[in-house]
């Protein structure tokens, strides 16, 4: 998967998979947009800065 690949998930799907509420997922996606880590909206979300997103998650690139 590359940063531009579509990932057809709704916020409800992400919430169910992570054990979070859809409200919390919505707020986190909004925060990631404000920080410039993701872009887009509606049904399309693109990773704008993969290295920074991985660092924010506490992960290293494989």
PDB file of C-alpha atoms in Angstrom:
ATOM      1  CA  UNK A   1       0.000   0.000   0.000  1.00  0.00           C
ATOM      2  CA  UNK A   2       1.266   3.446  -0.904  1.00  0.00           C
ATOM      3  CA  UNK A   3       0.135   6.758   0.593  1.00  0.00           C
ATOM      4  CA  UNK A   4      -2.175   7.415  -2.387  1.00  0.00           C
ATOM      5  CA  UNK A   5      -3.956   4.047  -2.359  1.00  0.00           C
ATOM      6  CA  UNK A   6      -7.656   4.148  -1.523  1.00  0.00           C
ATOM      7  CA  UNK A   7      -8.715   2.687   1.793  1.00  0.00           C
ATOM      8  CA  UNK A   8     -12.517   2.369   1.690  1.00  0.00           C
ATOM      9  CA  UNK A   9     -13.238   2.638   5.404  1.00  0.00           C
ATOM     10  CA  UNK A  10     -15.791   4.809   7.106  1.00  0.00           C
ATOM     11  CA  UNK A  11     -15.134   6.418  10.467  1.00  0.00           C
ATOM     12  CA  UNK A  12     -17.486   3.846  11.980  1.00  0.00           C
ATOM     13  CA  UNK A  13     -15.297   1.026  10.629  1.00  0.00           C
ATOM     14  CA  UNK A  14     -12.176   2.615  12.101  1.00  0.00           C
ATOM     15  CA  UNK A  15     -13.988   3.119  15.427  1.00  0.00           C
ATOM     16  CA  UNK A  16     -15.109  -0.514  15.550  1.00  0.00           C
ATOM     17  CA  UNK A  17     -11.624  -1.788  14.673  1.00  0.00           C
ATOM     18  CA  UNK A  18      -9.885   0.370  17.276  1.00  0.00           C
ATOM     19  CA  UNK A  19     -12.456   0.256  20.072  1.00  0.00           C
ATOM     20  CA  UNK A  20     -12.960   4.021  19.902  1.00  0.00           C
ATOM     21  CA  UNK A  21     -16.138   5.970  19.327  1.00  0.00           C
ATOM     22  CA  UNK A  22     -16.824   7.423  15.889  1.00  0.00           C
ATOM     23  CA  UNK A  23     -16.831  10.872  17.545  1.00  0.00           C
ATOM     24  CA  UNK A  24     -13.278  10.311  18.820  1.00  0.00           C
ATOM     25  CA  UNK A  25     -12.143   9.033  15.412  1.00  0.00           C
ATOM     26  CA  UNK A  26     -13.637  12.149  13.814  1.00  0.00           C
ATOM     27  CA  UNK A  27     -11.778  14.399  16.251  1.00  0.00           C
ATOM     28  CA  UNK A  28      -8.485  12.567  15.725  1.00  0.00           C
ATOM     29  CA  UNK A  29      -8.800  12.787  11.919  1.00  0.00           C
ATOM     30  CA  UNK A  30      -9.511  16.512  12.250  1.00  0.00           C
ATOM     31  CA  UNK A  31      -6.403  16.925  14.425  1.00  0.00           C
ATOM     32  CA  UNK A  32      -4.263  14.998  11.919  1.00  0.00           C
ATOM     33  CA  UNK A  33      -5.549  17.310   9.156  1.00  0.00           C
ATOM     34  CA  UNK A  34      -4.734  20.431  11.213  1.00  0.00           C
ATOM     35  CA  UNK A  35      -1.215  19.117  11.790  1.00  0.00           C
ATOM     36  CA  UNK A  36      -0.771  18.489   8.057  1.00  0.00           C
ATOM     37  CA  UNK A  37      -0.311  14.733   8.460  1.00  0.00           C
ATOM     38  CA  UNK A  38      -3.318  13.798   6.337  1.00  0.00           C
ATOM     39  CA  UNK A  39      -5.306  15.673   3.712  1.00  0.00           C
ATOM     40  CA  UNK A  40      -8.620  15.309   1.975  1.00  0.00           C
ATOM     41  CA  UNK A  41     -12.055  14.840   3.341  1.00  0.00           C
ATOM     42  CA  UNK A  42     -15.297  13.008   2.805  1.00  0.00           C
ATOM     43  CA  UNK A  43     -14.530   9.550   1.519  1.00  0.00           C
ATOM     44  CA  UNK A  44     -10.968  10.345   0.417  1.00  0.00           C
ATOM     45  CA  UNK A  45      -8.134  10.729   2.908  1.00  0.00           C
ATOM     46  CA  UNK A  46      -4.520  10.891   1.795  1.00  0.00           C
ATOM     47  CA  UNK A  47      -1.439  10.592   3.938  1.00  0.00           C
ATOM     48  CA  UNK A  48       0.327  13.900   3.406  1.00  0.00           C
ATOM     49  CA  UNK A  49       3.473  13.194   5.431  1.00  0.00           C
ATOM     50  CA  UNK A  50       4.117   9.505   6.108  1.00  0.00           C
ATOM     51  CA  UNK A  51       7.361   9.952   8.103  1.00  0.00           C
ATOM     52  CA  UNK A  52       5.732  12.485  10.462  1.00  0.00           C
ATOM     53  CA  UNK A  53       2.586  10.339  10.775  1.00  0.00           C
ATOM     54  CA  UNK A  54       4.686   7.312  11.731  1.00  0.00           C
ATOM     55  CA  UNK A  55       6.664   9.404  14.223  1.00  0.00           C
ATOM     56  CA  UNK A  56       3.435  10.770  15.748  1.00  0.00           C
ATOM     57  CA  UNK A  57       2.257   7.170  16.187  1.00  0.00           C
ATOM     58  CA  UNK A  58       5.561   6.192  17.779  1.00  0.00           C
ATOM     59  CA  UNK A  59       6.451   3.879  14.877  1.00  0.00           C
ATOM     60  CA  UNK A  60       9.505   3.538  12.681  1.00  0.00           C
ATOM     61  CA  UNK A  61       9.304   2.998   8.948  1.00  0.00           C
ATOM     62  CA  UNK A  62       9.871  -0.662   8.066  1.00  0.00           C
TER      63      UNK A  62
END
